[in-house]
PDB file of C-alpha atoms and ligand atoms in Angstrom:
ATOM      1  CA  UNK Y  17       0.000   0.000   0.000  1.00  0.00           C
ATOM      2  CA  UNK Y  18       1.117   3.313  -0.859  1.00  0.00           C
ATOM      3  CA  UNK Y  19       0.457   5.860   2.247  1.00  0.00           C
ATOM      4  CA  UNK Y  20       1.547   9.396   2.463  1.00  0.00           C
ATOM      5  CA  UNK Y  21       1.109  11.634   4.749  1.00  0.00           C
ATOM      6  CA  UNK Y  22       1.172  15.363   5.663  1.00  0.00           C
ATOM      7  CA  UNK Y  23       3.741  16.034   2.470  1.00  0.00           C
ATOM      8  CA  UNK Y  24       4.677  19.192   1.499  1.00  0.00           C
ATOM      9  CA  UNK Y  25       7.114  20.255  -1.227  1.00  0.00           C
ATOM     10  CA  UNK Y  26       8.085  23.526  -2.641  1.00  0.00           C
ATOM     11  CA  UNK Y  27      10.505  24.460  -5.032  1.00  0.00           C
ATOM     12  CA  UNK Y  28      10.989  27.953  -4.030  1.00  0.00           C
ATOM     13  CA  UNK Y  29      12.376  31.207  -6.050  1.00  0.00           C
ATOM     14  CA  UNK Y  30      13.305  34.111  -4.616  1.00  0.00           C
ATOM     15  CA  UNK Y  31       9.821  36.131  -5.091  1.00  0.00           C
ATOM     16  CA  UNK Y  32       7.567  32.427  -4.077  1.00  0.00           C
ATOM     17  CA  UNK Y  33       7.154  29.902  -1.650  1.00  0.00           C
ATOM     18  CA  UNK Y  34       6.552  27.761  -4.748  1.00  0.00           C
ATOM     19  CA  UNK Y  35       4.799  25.289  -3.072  1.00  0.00           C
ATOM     20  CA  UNK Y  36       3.765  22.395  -5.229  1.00  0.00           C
ATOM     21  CA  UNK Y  37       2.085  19.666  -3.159  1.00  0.00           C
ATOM     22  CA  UNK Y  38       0.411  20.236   0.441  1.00  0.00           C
ATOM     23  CA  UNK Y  39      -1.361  17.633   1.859  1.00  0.00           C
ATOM     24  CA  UNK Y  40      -2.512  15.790   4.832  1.00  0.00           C
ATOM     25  CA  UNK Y  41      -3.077  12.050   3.593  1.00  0.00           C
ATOM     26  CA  UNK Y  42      -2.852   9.945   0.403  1.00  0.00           C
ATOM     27  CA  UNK Y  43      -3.502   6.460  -0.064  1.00  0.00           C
ATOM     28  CA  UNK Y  44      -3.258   4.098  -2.989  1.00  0.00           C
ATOM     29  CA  UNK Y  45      -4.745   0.445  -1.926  1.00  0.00           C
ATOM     30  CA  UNK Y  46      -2.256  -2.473  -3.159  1.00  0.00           C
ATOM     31  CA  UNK Y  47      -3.023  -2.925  -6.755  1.00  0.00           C
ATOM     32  CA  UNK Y  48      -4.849  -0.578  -6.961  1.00  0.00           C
ATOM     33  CA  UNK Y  49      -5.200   1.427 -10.250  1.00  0.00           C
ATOM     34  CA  UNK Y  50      -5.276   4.823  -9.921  1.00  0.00           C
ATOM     35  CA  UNK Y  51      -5.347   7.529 -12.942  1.00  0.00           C
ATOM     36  CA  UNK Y  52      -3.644  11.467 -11.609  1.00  0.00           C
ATOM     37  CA  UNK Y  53      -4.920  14.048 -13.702  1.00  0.00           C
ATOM     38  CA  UNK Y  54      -4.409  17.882 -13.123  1.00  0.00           C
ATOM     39  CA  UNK Y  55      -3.436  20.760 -15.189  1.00  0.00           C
ATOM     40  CA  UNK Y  56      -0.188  21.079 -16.667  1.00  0.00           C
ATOM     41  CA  UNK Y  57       2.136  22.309 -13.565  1.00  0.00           C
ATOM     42  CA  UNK Y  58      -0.008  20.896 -11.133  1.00  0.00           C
ATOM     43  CA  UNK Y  59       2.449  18.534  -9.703  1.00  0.00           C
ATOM     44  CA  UNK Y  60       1.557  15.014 -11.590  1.00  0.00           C
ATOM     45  CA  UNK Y  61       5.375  13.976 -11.767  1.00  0.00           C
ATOM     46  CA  UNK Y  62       6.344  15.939  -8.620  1.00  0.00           C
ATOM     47  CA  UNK Y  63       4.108  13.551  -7.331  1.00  0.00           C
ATOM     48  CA  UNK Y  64       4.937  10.289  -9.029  1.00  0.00           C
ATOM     49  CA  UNK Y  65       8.737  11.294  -8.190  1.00  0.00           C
ATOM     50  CA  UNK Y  66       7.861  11.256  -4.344  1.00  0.00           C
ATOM     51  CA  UNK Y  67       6.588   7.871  -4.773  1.00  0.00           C
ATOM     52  CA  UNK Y  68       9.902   6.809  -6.886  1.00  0.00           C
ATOM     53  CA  UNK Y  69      12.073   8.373  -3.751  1.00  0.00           C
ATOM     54  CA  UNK Y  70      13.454  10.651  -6.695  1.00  0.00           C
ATOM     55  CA  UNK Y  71      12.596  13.650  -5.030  1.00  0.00           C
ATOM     56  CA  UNK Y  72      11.873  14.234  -1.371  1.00  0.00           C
ATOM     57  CA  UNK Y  73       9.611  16.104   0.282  1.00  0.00           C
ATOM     58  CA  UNK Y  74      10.228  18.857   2.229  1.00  0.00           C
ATOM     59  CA  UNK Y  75       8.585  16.987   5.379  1.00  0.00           C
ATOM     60  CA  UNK Y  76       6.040  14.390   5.446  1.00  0.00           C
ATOM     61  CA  UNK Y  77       6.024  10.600   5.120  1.00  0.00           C
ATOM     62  CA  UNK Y  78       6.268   8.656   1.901  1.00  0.00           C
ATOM     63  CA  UNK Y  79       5.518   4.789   2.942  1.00  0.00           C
ATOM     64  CA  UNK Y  80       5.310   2.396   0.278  1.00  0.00           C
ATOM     65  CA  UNK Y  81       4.151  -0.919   1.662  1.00  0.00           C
ATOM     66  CA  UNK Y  82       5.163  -0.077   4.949  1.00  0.00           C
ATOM     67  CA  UNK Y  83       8.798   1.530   3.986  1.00  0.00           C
ATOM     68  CA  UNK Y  84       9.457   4.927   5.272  1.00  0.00           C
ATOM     69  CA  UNK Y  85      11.446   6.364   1.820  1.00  0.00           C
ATOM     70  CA  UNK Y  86      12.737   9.079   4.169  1.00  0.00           C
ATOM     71  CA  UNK Y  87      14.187   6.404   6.536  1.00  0.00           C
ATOM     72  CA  UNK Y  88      16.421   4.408   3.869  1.00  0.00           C
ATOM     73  CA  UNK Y  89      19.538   6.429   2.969  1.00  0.00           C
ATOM     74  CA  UNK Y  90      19.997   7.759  -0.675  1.00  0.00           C
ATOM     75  CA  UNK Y  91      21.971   4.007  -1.435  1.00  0.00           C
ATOM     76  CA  UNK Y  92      19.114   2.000  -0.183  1.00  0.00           C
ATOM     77  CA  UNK Y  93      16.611   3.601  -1.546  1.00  0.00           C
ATOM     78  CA  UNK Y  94      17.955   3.352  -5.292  1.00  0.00           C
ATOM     79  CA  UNK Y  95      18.108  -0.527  -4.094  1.00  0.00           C
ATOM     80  CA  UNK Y  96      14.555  -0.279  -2.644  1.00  0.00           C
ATOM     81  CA  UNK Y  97      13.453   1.416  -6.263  1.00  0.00           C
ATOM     82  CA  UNK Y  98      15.557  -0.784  -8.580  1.00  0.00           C
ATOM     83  CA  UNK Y  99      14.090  -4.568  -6.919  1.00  0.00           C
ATOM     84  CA  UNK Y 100       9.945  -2.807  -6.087  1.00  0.00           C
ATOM     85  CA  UNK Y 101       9.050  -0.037  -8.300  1.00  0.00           C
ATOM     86  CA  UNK Y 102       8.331   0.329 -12.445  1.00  0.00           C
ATOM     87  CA  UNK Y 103       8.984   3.856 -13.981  1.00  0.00           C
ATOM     88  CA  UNK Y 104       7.732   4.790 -17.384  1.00  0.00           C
ATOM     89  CA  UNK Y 105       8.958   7.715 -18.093  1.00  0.00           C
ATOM     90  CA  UNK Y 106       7.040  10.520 -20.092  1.00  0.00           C
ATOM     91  CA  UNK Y 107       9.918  10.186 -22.470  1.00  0.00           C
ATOM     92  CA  UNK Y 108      10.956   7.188 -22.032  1.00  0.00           C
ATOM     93  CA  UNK Y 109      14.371   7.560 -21.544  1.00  0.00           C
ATOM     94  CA  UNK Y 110      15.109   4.390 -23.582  1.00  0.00           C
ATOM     95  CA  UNK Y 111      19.011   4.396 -24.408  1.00  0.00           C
ATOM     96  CA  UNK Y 112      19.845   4.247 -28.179  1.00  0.00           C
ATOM     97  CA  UNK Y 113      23.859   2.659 -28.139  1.00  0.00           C
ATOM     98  CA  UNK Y 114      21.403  -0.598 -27.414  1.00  0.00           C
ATOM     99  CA  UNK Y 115      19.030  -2.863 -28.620  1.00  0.00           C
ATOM    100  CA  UNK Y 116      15.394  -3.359 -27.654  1.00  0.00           C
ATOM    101  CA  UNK Y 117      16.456  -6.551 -25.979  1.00  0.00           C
ATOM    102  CA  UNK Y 118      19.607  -4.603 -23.980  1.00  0.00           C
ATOM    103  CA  UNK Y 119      17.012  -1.914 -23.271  1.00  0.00           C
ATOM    104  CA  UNK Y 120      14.673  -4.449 -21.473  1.00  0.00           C
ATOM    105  CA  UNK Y 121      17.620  -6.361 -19.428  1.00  0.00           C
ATOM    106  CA  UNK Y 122      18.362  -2.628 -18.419  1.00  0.00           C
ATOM    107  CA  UNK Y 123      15.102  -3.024 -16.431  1.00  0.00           C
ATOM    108  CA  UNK Y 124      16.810  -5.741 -13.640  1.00  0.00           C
ATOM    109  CA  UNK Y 125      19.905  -4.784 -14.143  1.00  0.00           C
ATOM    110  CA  UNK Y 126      20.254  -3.476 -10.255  1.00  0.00           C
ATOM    111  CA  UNK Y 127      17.151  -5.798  -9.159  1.00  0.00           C
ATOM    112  CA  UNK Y 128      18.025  -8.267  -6.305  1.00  0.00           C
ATOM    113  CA  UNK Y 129      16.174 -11.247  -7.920  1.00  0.00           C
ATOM    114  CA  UNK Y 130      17.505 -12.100 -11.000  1.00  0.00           C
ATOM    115  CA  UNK Y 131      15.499 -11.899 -14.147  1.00  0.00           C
ATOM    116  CA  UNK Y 132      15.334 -15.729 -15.172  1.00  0.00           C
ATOM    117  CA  UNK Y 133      16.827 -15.852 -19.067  1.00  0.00           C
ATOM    118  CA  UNK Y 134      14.650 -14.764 -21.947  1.00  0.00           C
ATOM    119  CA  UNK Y 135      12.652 -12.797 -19.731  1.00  0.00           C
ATOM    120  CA  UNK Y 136      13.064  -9.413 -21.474  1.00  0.00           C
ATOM    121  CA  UNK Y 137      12.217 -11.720 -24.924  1.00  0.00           C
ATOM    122  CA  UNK Y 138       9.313 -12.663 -23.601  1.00  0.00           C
ATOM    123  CA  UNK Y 139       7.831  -8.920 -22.552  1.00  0.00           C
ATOM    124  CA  UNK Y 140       8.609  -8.096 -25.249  1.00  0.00           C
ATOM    125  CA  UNK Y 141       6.654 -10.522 -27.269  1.00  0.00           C
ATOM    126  CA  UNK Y 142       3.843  -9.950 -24.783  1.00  0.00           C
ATOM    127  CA  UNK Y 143       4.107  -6.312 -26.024  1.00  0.00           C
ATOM    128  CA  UNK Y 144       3.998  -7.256 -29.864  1.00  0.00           C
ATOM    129  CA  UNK Y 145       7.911  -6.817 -30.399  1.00  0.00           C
ATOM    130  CA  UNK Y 146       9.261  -9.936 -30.947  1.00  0.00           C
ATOM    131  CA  UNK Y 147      10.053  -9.189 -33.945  1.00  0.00           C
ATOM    132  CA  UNK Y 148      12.209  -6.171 -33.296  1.00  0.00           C
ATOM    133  CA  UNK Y 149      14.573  -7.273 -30.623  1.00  0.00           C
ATOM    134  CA  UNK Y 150      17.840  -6.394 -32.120  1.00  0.00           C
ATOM    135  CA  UNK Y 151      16.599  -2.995 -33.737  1.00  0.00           C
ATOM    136  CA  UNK Y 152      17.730  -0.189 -32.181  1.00  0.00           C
ATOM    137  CA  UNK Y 153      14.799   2.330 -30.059  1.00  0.00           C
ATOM    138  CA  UNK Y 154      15.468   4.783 -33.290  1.00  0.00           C
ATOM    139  CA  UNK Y 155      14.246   2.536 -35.467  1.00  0.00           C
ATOM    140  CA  UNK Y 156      11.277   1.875 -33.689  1.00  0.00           C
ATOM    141  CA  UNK Y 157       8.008   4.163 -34.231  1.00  0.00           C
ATOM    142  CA  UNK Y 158       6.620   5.990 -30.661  1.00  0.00           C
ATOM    143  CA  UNK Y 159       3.935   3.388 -30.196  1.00  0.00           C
ATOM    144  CA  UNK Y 160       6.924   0.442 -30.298  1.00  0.00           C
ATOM    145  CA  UNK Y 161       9.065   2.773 -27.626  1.00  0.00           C
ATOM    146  CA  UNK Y 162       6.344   2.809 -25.427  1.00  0.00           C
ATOM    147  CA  UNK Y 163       6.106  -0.545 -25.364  1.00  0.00           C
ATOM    148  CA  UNK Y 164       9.582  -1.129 -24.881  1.00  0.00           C
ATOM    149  CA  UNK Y 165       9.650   1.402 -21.937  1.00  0.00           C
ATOM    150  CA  UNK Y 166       6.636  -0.645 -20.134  1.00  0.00           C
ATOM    151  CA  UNK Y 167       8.347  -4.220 -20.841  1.00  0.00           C
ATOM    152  CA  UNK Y 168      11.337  -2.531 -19.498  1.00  0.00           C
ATOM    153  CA  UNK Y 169       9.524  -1.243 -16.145  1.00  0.00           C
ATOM    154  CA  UNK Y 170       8.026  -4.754 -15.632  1.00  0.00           C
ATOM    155  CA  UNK Y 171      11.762  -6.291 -15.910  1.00  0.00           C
ATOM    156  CA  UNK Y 172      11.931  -6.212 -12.336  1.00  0.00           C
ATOM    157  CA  UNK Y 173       8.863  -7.482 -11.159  1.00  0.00           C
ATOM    158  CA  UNK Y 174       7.855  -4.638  -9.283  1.00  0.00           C
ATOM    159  CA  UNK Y 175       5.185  -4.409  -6.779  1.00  0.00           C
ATOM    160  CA  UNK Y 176       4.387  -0.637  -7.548  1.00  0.00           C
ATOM    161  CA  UNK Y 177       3.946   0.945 -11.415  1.00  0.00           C
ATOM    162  CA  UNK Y 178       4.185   4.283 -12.205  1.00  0.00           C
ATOM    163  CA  UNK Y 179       4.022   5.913 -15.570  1.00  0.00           C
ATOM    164  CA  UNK Y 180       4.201   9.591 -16.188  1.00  0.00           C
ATOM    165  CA  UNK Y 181       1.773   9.897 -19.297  1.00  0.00           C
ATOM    166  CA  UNK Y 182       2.618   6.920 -21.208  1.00  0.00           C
ATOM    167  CA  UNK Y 183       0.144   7.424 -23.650  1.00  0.00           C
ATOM    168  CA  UNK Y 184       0.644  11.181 -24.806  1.00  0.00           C
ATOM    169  CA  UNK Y 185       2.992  10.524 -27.801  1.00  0.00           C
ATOM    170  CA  UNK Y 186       0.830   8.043 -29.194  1.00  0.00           C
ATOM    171  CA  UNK Y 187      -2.193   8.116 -31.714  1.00  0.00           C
ATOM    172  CA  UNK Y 188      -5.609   7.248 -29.949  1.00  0.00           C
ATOM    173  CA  UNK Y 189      -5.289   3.300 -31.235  1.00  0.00           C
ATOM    174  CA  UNK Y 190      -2.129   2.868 -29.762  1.00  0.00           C
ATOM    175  CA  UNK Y 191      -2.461   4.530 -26.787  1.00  0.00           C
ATOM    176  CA  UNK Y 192      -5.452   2.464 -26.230  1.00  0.00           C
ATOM    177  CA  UNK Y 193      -3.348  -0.365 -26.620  1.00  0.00           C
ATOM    178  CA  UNK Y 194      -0.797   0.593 -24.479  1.00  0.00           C
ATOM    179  CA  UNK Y 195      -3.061   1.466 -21.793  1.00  0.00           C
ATOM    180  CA  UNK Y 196      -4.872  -1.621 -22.140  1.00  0.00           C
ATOM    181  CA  UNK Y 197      -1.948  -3.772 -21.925  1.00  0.00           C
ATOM    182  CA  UNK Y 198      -0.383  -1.980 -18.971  1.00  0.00           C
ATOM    183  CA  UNK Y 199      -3.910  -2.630 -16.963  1.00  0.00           C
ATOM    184  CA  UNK Y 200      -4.348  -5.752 -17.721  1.00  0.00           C
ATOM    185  CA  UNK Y 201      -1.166  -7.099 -17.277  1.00  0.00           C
ATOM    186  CA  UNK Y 202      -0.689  -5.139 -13.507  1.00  0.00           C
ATOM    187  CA  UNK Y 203      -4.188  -6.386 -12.738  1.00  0.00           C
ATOM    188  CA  UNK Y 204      -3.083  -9.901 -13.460  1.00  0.00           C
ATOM    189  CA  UNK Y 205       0.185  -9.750 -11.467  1.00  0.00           C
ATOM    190  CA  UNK Y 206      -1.587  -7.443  -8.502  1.00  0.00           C
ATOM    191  CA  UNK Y 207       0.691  -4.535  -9.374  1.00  0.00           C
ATOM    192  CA  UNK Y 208      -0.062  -1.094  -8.040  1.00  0.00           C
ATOM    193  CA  UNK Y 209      -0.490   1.545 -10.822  1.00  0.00           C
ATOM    194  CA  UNK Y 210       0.146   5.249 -10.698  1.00  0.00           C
ATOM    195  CA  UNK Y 211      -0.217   7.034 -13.973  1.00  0.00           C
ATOM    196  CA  UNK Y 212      -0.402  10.681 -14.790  1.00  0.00           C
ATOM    197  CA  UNK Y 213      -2.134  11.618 -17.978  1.00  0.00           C
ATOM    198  CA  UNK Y 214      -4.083  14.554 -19.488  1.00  0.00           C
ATOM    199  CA  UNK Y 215      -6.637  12.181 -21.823  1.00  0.00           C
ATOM    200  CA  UNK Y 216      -9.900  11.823 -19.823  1.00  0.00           C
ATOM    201  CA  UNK Y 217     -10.354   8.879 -22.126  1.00  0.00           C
ATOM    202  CA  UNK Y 218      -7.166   7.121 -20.692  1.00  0.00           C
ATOM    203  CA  UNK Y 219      -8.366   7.855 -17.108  1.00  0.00           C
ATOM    204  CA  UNK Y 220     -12.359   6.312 -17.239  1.00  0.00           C
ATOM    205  CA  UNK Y 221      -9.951   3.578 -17.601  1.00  0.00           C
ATOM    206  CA  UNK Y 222      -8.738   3.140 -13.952  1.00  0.00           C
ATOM    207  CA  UNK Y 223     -10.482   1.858 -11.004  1.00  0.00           C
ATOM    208  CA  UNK Y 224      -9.940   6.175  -9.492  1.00  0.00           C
ATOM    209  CA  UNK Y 225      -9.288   8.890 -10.655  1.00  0.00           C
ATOM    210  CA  UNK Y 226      -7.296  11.602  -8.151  1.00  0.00           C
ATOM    211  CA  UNK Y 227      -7.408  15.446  -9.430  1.00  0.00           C
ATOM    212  CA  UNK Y 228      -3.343  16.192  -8.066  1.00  0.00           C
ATOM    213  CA  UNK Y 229      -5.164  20.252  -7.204  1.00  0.00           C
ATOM    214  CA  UNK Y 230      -8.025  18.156  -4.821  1.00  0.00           C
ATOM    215  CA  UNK Y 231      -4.937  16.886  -2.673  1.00  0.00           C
ATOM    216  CA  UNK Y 232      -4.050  20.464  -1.467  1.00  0.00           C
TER     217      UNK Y 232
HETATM  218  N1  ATP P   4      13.364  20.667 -10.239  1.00  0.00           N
HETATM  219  C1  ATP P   4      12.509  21.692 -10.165  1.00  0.00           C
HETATM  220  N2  ATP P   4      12.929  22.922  -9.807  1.00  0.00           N
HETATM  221  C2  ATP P   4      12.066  23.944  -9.702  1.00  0.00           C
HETATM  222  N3  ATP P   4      10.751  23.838  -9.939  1.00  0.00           N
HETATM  223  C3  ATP P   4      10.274  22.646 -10.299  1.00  0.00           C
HETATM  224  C4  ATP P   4      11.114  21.514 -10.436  1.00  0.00           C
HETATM  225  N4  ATP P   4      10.353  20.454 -10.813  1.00  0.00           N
HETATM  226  C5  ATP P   4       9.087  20.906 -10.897  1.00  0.00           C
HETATM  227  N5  ATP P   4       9.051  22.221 -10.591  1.00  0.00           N
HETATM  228  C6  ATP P   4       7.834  23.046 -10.573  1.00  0.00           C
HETATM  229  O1  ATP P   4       6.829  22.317  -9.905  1.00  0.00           O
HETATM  230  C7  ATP P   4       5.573  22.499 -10.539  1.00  0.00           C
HETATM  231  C8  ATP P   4       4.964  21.143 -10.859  1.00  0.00           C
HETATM  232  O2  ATP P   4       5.735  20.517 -11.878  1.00  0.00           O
HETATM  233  P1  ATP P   4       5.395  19.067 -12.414  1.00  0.00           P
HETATM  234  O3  ATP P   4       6.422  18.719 -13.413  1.00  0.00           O
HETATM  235  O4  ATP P   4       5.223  18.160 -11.272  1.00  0.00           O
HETATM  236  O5  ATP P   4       3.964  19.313 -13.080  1.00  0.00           O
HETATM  237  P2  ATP P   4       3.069  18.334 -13.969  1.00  0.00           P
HETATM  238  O6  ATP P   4       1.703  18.292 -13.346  1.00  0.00           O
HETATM  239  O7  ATP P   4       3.763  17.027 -14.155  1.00  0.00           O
HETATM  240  O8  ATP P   4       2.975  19.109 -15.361  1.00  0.00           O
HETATM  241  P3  ATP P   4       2.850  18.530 -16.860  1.00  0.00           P
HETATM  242  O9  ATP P   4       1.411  18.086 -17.020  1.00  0.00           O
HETATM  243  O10 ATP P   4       3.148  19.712 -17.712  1.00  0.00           O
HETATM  244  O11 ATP P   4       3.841  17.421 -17.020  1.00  0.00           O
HETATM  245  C9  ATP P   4       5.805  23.397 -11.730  1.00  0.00           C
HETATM  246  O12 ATP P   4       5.436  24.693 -11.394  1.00  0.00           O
HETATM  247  C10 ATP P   4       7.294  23.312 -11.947  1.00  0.00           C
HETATM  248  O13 ATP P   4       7.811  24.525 -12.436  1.00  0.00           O
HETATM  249 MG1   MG P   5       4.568  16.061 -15.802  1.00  0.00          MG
END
């Protein structure tokens, strides 16, 4: 379960507090689905990096099934992210100098259990890319780096999803499809999803919906 609690965090500049979240209590049931919409600024991957322990907050506690972020030191908690939590990225961040297959393996490449062999082959032919494992990401259309990016943040079997609007590159077919298979495939394993996104459409999709400015 994810459970926060009293967070604040600012960002401030010398003429603004620039507070950015403020509030008492959060939580996210375990596997859960839950859709965070909000206008652009709003603090969607503020957020979603509080629950990675990429950012901390200025005070509060960020507890993901029962772990105090805050308590781990900066070490741990890259260990705690690398072997529990799933990050796809708005961008993706998928690294060119390797193959779709490379870019997968990235995925466990700091996770305590070990991937068993041919697991990144077979995400990726759950996400329709079997075909392309030794292209490069470049040679792949947006739709096919998506799905890279989400068989990458399943290489690790994590417990906890998040995805900072995985679908707003893509057409309205394949972000359907993207969406779809993320859901389904977290529901089937129990994951936890957090996902920001802008599309209304992509959030009827989830079990909640949170508006990021209703938190404050
Ligand atoms: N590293 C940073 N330094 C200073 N300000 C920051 C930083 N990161 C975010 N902010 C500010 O925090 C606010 C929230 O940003 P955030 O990226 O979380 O919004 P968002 O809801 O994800 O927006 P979008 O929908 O455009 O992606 C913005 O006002 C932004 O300028
Ligand atoms: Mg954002």
């Amino acid at each position: 379960m994810i459970h926060l609690q009293k967070i604040r965090k600012s960002y401030p500049s010398e003429t603004d507090s620039g507070l950015v979240l403020g509030f008492e209590d959060w939580q996210v049931e375990s596997g859960g689905q839950v859709a965070l919409i909000g206008e652009s600024g709003s603090g969607k991957t503020t957020l979603l990096n509080l629950l990675s322990g990429l950012v901390s907050p200025d005070t509060g506690v960020v507890s993901i099934d029962g772990t105090d972020l805050a308590k781990l030191s900066e070490a741990q908690r890259d260990r705690f992210r690398a072997d529990n939590i799933g990050y796809v990225f708005q961008s993706f961040h998928l690294l060119d100098g390797y193959s779709v297959k490379e870019n997968v393996e990235l995925g466990a490449v700091f996770a305590k259990k070990h991937a068993e062999p041919g697991r990144a082959e077979h995400l990726l032919e759950a996400v329709g890319l079997g075909h392309r494992l030794e292209h490069t990401p470049r040679q792949l259309s947006v739709g096919q780096q998506a799905r890279v990016a989400f068989a990458r943040a399943l290489m690790n079997k994590p417990n906890l999803l998040l995805a900072d609007e995985p679908t707003g590159s893509l057409d309205h077919e394949n972000g359907r499809q993207v969406l779809d298979l993320l859901l389904s495939t977290a529901r089937e394993s129990g994951i936890t999803v957090v996902c920001a996104t802008h599309d209304m459409d992509v959030s009827a999709a989830f079990d909640s919906t949170v508006r990021v400015e209703d938190l404050k």
